[in-house]
Short mmCIF file of C-alpha atoms in Angstrom, two decimals:
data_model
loop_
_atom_site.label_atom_id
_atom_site.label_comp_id
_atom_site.label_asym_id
_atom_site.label_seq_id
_atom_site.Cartn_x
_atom_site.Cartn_y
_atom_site.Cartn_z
CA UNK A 1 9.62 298.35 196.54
CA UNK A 2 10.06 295.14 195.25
CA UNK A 3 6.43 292.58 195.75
CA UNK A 4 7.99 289.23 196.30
CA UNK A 5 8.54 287.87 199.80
CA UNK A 6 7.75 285.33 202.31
CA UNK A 7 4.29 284.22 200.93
CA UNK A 8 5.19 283.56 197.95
CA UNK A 9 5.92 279.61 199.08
CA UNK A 10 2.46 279.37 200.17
CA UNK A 11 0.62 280.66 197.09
CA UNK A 12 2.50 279.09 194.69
CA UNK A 13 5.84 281.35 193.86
CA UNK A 14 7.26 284.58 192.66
CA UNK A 15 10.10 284.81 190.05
CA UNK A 16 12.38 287.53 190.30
CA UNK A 17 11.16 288.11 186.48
CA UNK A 18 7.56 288.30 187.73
CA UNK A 19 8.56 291.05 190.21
CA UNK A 20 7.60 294.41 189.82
CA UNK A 21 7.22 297.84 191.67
CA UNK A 22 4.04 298.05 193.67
CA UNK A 23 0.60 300.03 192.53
CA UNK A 24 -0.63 302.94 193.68
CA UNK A 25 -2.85 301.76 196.71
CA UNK A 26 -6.53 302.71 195.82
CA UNK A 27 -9.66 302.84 197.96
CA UNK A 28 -12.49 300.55 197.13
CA UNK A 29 -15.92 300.55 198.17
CA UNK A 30 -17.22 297.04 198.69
CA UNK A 31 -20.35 295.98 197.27
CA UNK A 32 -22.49 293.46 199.84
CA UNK A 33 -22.13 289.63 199.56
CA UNK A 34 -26.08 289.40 199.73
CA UNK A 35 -26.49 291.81 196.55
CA UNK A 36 -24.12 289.90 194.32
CA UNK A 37 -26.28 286.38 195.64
CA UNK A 38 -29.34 287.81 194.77
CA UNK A 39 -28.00 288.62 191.13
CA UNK A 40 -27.95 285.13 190.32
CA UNK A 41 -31.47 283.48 188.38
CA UNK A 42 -31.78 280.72 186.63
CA UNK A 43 -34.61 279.42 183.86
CA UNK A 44 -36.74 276.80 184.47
CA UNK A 45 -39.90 275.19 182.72
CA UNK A 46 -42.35 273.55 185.08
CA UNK A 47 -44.63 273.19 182.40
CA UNK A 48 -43.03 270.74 180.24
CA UNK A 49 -44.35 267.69 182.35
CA UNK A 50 -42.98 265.13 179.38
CA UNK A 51 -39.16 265.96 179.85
CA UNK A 52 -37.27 265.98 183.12
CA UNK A 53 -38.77 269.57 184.43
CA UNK A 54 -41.71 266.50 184.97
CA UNK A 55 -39.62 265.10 187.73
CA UNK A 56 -40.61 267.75 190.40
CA UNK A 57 -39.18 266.31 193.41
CA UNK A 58 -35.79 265.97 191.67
CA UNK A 59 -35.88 269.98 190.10
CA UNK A 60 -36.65 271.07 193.25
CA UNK A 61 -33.49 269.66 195.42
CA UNK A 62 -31.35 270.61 192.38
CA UNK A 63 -32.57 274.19 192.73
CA UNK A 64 -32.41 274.47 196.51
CA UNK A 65 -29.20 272.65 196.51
CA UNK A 66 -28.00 275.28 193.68
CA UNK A 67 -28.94 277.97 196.26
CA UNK A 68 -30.26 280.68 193.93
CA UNK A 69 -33.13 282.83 194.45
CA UNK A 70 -34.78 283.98 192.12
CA UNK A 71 -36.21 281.55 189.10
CA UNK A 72 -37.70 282.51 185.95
CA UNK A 73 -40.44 281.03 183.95
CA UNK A 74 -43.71 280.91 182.09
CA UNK A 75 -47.60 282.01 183.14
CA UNK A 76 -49.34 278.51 182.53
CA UNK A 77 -52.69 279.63 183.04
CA UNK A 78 -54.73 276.62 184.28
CA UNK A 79 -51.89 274.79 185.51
CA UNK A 80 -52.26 274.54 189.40
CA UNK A 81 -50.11 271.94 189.30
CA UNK A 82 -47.47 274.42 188.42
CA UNK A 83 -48.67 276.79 190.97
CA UNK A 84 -48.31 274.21 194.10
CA UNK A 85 -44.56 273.14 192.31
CA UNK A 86 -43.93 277.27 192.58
CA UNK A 87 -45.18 277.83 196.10
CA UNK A 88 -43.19 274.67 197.33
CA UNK A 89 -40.19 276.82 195.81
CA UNK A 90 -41.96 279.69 197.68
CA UNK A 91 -41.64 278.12 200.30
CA UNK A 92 -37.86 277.53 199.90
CA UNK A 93 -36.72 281.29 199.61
CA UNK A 94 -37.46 281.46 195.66
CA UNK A 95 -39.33 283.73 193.62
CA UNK A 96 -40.47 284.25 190.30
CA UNK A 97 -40.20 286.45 187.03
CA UNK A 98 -43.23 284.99 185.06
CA UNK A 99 -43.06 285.65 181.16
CA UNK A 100 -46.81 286.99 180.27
CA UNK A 101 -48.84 285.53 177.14
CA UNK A 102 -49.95 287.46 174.30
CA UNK A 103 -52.85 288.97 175.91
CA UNK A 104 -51.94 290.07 179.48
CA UNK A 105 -55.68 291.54 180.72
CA UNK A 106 -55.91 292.34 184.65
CA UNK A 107 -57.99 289.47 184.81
CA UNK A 108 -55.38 286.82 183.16
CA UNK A 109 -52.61 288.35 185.28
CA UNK A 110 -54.78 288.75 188.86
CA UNK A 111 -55.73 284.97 188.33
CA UNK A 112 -52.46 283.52 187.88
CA UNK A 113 -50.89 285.45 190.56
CA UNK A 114 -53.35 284.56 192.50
CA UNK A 115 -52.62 280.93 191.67
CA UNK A 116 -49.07 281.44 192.43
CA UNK A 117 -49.28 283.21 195.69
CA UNK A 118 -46.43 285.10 197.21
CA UNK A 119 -43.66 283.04 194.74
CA UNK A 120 -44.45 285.87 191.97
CA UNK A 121 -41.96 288.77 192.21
CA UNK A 122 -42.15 290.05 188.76
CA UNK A 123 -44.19 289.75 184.96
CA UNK A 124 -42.02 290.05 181.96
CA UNK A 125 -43.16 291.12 178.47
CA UNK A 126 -42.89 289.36 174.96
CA UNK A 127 -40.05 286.31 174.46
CA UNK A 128 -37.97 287.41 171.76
CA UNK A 129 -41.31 288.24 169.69
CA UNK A 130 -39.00 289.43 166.89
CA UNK A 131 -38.38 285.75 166.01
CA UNK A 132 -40.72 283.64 167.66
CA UNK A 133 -43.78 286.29 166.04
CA UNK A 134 -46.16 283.89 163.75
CA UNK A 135 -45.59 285.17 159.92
CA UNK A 136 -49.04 286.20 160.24
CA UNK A 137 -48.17 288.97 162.39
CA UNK A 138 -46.45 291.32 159.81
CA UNK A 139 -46.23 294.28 162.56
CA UNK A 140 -44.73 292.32 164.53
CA UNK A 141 -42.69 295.72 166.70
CA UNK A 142 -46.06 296.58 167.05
CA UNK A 143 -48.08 293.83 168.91
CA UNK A 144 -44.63 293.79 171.05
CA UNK A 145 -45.56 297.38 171.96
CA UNK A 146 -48.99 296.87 172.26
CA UNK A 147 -48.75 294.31 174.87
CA UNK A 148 -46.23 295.68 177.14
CA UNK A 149 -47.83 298.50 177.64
CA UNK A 150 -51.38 296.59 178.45
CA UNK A 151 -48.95 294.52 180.93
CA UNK A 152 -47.66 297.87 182.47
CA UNK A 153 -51.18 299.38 182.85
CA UNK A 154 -52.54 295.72 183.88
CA UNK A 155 -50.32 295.62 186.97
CA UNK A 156 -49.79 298.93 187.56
CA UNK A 157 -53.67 299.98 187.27
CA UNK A 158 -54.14 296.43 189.77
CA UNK A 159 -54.00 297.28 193.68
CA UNK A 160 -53.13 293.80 194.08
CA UNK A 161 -50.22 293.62 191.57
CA UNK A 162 -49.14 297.33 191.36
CA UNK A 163 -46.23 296.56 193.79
CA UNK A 164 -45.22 293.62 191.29
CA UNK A 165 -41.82 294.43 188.34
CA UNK A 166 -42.49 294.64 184.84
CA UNK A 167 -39.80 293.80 183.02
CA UNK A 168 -39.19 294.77 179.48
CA UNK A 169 -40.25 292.52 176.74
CA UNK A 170 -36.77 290.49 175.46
CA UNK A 171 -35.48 290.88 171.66
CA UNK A 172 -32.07 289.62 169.58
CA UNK A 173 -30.84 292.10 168.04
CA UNK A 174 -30.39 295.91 167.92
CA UNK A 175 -32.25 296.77 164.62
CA UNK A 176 -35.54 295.10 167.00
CA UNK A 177 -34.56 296.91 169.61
CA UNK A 178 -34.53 300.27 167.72
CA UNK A 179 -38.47 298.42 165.93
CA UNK A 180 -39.71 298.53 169.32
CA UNK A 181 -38.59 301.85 170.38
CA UNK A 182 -38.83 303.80 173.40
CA UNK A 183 -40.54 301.69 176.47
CA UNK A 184 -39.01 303.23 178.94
CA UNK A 185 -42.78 304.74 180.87
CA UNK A 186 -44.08 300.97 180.36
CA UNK A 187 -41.38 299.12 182.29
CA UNK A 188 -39.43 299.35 185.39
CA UNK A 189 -36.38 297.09 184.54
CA UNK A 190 -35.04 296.46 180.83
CA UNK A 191 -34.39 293.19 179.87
CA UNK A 192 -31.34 291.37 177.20
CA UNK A 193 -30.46 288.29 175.93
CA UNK A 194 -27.10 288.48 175.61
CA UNK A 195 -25.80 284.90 174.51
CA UNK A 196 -21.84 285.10 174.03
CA UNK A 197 -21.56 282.57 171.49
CA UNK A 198 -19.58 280.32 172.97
CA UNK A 199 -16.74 283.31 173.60
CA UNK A 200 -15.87 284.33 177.18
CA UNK A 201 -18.13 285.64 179.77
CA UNK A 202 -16.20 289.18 179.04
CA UNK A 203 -15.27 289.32 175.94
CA UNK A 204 -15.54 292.99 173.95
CA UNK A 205 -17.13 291.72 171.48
CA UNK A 206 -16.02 290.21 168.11
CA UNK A 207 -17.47 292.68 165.60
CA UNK A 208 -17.78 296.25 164.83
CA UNK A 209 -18.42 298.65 167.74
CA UNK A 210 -18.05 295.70 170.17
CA UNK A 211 -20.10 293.02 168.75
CA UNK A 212 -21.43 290.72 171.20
CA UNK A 213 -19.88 292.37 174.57
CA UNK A 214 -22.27 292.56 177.69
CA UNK A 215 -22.02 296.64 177.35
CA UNK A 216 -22.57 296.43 173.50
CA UNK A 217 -25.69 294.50 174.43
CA UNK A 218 -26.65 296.98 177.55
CA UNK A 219 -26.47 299.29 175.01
CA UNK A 220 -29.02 298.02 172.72
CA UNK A 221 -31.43 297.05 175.20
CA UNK A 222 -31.45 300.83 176.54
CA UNK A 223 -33.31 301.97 172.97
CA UNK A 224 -36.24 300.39 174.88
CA UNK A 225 -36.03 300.93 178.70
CA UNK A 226 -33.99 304.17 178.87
CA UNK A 227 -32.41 304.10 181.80
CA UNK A 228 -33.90 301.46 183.73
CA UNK A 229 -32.61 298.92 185.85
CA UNK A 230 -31.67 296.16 183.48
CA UNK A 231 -31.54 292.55 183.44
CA UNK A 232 -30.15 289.44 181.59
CA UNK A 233 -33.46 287.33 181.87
CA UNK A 234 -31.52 284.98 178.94
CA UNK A 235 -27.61 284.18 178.92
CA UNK A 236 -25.28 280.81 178.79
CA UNK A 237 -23.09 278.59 177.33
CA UNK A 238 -23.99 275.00 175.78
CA UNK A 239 -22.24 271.93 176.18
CA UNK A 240 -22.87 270.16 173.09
CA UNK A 241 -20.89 269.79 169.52
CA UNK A 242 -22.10 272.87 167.79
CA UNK A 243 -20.28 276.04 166.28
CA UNK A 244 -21.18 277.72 169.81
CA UNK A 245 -20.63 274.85 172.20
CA UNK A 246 -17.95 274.43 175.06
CA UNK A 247 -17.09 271.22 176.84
CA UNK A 248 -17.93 270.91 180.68
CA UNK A 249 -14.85 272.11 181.75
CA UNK A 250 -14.96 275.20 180.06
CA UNK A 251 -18.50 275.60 181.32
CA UNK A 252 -17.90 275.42 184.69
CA UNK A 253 -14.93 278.13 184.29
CA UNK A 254 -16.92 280.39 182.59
CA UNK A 255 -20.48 280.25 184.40
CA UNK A 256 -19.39 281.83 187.53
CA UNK A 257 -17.41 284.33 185.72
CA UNK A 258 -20.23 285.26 183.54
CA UNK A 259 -22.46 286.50 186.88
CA UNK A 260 -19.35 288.53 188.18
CA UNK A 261 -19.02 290.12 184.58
CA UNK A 262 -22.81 290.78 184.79
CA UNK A 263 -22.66 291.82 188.10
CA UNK A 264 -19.19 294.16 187.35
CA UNK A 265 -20.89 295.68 184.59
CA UNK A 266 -24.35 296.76 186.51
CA UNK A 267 -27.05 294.13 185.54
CA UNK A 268 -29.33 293.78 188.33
CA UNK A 269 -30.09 290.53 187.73
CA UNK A 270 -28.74 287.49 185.62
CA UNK A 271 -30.98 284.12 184.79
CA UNK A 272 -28.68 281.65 183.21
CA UNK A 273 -30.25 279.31 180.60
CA UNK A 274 -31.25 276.93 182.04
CA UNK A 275 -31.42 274.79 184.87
CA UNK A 276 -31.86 271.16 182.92
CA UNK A 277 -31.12 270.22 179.23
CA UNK A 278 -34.24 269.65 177.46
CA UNK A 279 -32.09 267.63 174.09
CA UNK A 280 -32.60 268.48 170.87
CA UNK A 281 -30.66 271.70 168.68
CA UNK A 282 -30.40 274.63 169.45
CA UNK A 283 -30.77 274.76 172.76
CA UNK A 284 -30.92 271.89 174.39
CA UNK A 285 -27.77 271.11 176.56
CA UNK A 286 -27.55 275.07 178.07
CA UNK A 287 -28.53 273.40 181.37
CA UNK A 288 -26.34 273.09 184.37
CA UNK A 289 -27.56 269.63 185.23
CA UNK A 290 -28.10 267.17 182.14
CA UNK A 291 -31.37 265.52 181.16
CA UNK A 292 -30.67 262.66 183.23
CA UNK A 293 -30.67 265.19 186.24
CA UNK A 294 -27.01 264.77 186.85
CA UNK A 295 -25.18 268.47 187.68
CA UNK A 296 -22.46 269.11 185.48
CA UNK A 297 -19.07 270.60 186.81
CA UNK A 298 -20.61 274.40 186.42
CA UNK A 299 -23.29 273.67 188.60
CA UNK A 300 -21.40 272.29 191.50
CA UNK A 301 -18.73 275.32 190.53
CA UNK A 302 -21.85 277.64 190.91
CA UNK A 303 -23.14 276.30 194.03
CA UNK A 304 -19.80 276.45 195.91
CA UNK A 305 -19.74 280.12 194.94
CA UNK A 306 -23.18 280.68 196.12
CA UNK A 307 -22.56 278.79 199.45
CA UNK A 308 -19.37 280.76 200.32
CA UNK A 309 -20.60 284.15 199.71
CA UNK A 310 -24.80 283.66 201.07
CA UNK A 311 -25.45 286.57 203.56
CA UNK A 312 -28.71 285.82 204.15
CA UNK A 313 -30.41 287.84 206.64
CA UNK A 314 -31.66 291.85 206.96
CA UNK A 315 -31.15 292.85 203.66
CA UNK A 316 -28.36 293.28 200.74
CA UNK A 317 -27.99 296.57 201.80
CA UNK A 318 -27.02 295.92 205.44
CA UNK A 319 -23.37 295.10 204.22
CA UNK A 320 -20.45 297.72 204.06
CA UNK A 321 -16.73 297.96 203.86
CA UNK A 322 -14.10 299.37 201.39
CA UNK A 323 -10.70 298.11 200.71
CA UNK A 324 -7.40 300.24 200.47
CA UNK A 325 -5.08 297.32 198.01
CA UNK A 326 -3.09 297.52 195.13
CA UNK A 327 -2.53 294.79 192.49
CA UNK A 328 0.22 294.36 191.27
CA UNK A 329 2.55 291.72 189.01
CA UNK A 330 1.39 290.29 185.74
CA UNK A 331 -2.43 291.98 185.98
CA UNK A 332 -3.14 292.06 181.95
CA UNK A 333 -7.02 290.44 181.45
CA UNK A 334 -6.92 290.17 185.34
CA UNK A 335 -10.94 291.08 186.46
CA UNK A 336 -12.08 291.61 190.13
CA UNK A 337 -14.92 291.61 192.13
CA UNK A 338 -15.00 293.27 195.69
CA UNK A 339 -17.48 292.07 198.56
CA UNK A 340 -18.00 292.84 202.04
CA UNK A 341 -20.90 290.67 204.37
CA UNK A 342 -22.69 292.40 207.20
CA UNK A 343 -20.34 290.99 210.02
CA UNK A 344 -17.24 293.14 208.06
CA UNK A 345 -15.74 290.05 206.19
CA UNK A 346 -14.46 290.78 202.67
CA UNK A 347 -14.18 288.41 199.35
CA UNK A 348 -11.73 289.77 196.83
CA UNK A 349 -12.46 287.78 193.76
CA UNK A 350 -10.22 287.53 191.18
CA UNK A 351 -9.87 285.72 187.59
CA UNK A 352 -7.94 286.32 183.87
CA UNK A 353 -10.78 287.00 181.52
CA UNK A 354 -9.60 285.34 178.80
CA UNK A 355 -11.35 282.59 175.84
CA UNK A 356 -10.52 279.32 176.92
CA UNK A 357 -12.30 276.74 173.98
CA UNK A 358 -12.52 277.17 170.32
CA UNK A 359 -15.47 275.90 169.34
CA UNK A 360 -14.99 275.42 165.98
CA UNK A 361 -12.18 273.23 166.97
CA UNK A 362 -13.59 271.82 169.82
CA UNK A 363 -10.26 272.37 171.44
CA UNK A 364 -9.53 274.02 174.88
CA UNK A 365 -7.22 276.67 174.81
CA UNK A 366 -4.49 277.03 177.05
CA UNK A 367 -4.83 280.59 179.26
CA UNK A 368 -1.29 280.82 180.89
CA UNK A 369 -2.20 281.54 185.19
CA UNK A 370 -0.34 284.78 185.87
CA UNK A 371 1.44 285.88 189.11
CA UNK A 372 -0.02 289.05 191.12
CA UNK A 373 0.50 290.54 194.17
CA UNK A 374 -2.02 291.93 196.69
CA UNK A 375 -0.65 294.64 198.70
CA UNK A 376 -2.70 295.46 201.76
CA UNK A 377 -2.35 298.86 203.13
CA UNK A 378 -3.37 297.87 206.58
CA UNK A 379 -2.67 294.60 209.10
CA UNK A 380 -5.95 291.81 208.84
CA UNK A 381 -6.65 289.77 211.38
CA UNK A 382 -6.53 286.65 208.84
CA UNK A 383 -6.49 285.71 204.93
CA UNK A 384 -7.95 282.62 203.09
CA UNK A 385 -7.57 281.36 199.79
CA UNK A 386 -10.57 279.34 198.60
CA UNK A 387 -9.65 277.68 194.96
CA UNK A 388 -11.44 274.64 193.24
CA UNK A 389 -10.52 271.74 193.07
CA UNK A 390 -11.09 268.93 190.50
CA UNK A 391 -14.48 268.56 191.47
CA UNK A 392 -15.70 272.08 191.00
CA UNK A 393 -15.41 273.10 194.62
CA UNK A 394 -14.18 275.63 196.60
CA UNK A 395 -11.32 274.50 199.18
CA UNK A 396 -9.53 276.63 202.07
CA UNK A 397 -5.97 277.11 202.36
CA UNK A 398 -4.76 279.52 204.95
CA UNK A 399 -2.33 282.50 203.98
CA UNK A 400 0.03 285.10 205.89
CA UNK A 401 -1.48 287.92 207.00
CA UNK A 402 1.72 290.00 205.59
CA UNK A 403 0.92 293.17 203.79
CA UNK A 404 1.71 291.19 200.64
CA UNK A 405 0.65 288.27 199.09
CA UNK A 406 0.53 286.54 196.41
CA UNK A 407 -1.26 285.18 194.07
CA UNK A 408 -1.64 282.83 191.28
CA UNK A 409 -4.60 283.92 189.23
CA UNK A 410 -5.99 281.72 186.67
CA UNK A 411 -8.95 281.62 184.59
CA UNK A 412 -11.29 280.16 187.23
CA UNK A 413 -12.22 282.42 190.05
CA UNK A 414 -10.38 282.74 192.65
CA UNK A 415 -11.46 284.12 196.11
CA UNK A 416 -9.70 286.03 198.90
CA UNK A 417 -10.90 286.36 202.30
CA UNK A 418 -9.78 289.17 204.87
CA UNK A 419 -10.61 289.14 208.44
CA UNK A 420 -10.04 292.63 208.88
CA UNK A 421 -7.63 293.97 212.02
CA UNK A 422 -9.80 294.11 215.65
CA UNK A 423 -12.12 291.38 214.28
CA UNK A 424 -11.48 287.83 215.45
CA UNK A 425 -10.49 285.37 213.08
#
């Protein structure tokens, strides 16, 4: 059976080269809307009161206008000004991962959570004590041991906190991974920093044994938590000229694919780095707004995402559905992501995982779109194509409802939605 027909003038074409036989259909469970959503964190630093985190009023309608979550940032013991800024963020459906200090006693950790109130979801150990350690500290694995498990028995051992996450200090590298050790009775998720240098959100890796891949990094952060649920409390891509920077474009492309990859590969939950650029090497333009407060193309990208696929309501669990598709066409590098919301609508998201910038050139480079098919084994009610546009948001276009379509997949996401048969549309 040959894949090209009717639809093909609607979604952009089908040459008779492109054609090929059709997949095996497959069954696929759908994972819920909601669940993917709630994947999605972002840094922040409240406490930095001379930089543009000091413009409160302005963080917080970026953030609620971003849509996310969940927010991650520092205890800053004595700040209440921080704690009324986190409750007003409370207040908007966020909560917080709060990185503990050095010395996390019951009393330190009651205190600010008390300060906090109900924003606080979770305390994280160490930041990446393996390089931020003062040379004074010459044990350094040890004092990262130390404390974690002094921040596991502080909230655990707390009635009021026991109910609270601890998340597993962060390190850089394997070889501290393997300094730390075995964590895995002092934490209940694990916790990387998996930085992609500039490649793309999926790439496998570009060393030995998968260098720099999201499982080669999974894989190094299990030496500590075992088998935990893990998350990516660090990850993004800068937009500045350095050997690891992209240009806004490329941002955009690749921050919405880097939560699907996360998301595809089992993280729990993924805080990109960061919300605003703080200036200044070697981190400061990882934000998805710029120091003037101005969102860049990957945070309007990111919010469009967020907005099409919220299910907010009884719980990430309450959504079901499963799929029975094939792809087929040109599907080399071609990723997916399968979603179902409660009332039975599914998202079949789709994008060619492929590097798209150089930067050591500072050149984009040129990822050919690819033609696929998407044969359904059963009649839907309707199908939509959302696609961005040139300003980083997602725009409708209505498709057949044949039991074929297809598709031009490119290297920005793409997103079907079926309207199931006996549903109305």
């Amino acid at each position: 059976m040959l894949l090209c027909g009717a639809a093909s003038a609607v979604l952009g074409g089908c040459s008779p080269a492109a054609a090929q036989t059709a997949n095996v259909l497959r069954t696929e469970q759908a994972r819920g809307a909601q669940s993917f959503v709630d994947s999605i964190g972002v840094n922040i630093h409240l406490s930095y009161h001379d930089g543009p985190y000091g413009n409160f009023p302005a963080i917080e309608s970026l953030l609620k206008n971003l849509g996310v979550r969940h927010v991650r940032d520092g205890v800053s013991s004595g700040q209440t000004d921080v704690c009324r800024e986190d409750r007003a963020l409370n207040a908007a459906g966020m909560r917080f991962t709060y990185i503990t200090p050095a010395k996390p006693t019951p009393q330190i950790l009651t205190d600010w959570a008390n300060c906090v109130g109900p924003s606080i979801e979770a305390y994280e150990g160490l930041n990446e004590y393996d390089i931020s350690h003062p040379a004074s500290d010459a044990d350094w694995a040890a004092t990262d041991q130390i404390v974690q498990k002094t921040l596991y028995n502080s909230v655990k051992g707390t009635p009021a906190l026991a109910h609270l996450t601890v998340v597993a200090p962060s390190l850089t590298s394997p070889q501290a991974y393997r300094s730390v050790g075995d964590l895995s009775s002092y934490v209940d998720a694990g916790n990387m920093h998996d930085y992609s240098a500039g490649h793309d959100p999926g790439t496998p890796g570009w060393g030995a044994n998968g260098y720099g891949s999201i499982p080669y990094n999974i894989s190094a952060a299990r030496i500590v938590d075992g088998n935990k649920p893990i998350e990516a409390t660090e990850t993004g891509f800068a937009t500045e000229v350095t050997h690891t920077g992209l240009d806004d474009a490329t941002q955009a492309k690749y921050v919405p694919r880097l939560f699907l990859e996360h998301f595809n590969a089992g993280v729990a939950r993924t805080y990109e780095y960061e919300l605003v650029d703080e200036g200044g090497p070697p981190f400061g333009h990882f934000g998805l707004v710029t120091g003037a407060l101005t969102p860049k193309p990957a945070y309007t990208a990111l919010a469009s995402l967020i907005s099409l696929l919220r299910d907010d309501g009884r719980g990430a669990d309450a959504a079901s559905g499963t799929l029975r598709y094939a792809l087929g066409g040109d599907t080399a590098a071609v990723h997916h992501t399968l979603l179902a919301k409660r009332d039975g609508q599914l998202y079949l998201l789709l994008w060619v995982e492929r590097m798209g910038f150089n930067s050591d050139t500072r050149a984009r480079l040129s990822v050919r779109s690819q033609d696929v098919t998407l044969q359904l084994a059963g009649p839907v009610s309707s199908a939509t194509l959302y696609r961005y546009d040139d300003d980083e948001h997602l725009r409708s276009t209505r498709l057949p409802t044949g039991p074929v379509l297809h598709l031009t997949v490119t290297d920005q996401v793409s997103v079907v939605e079926l309207t199931p048969a006996g549903r109305p549309a």
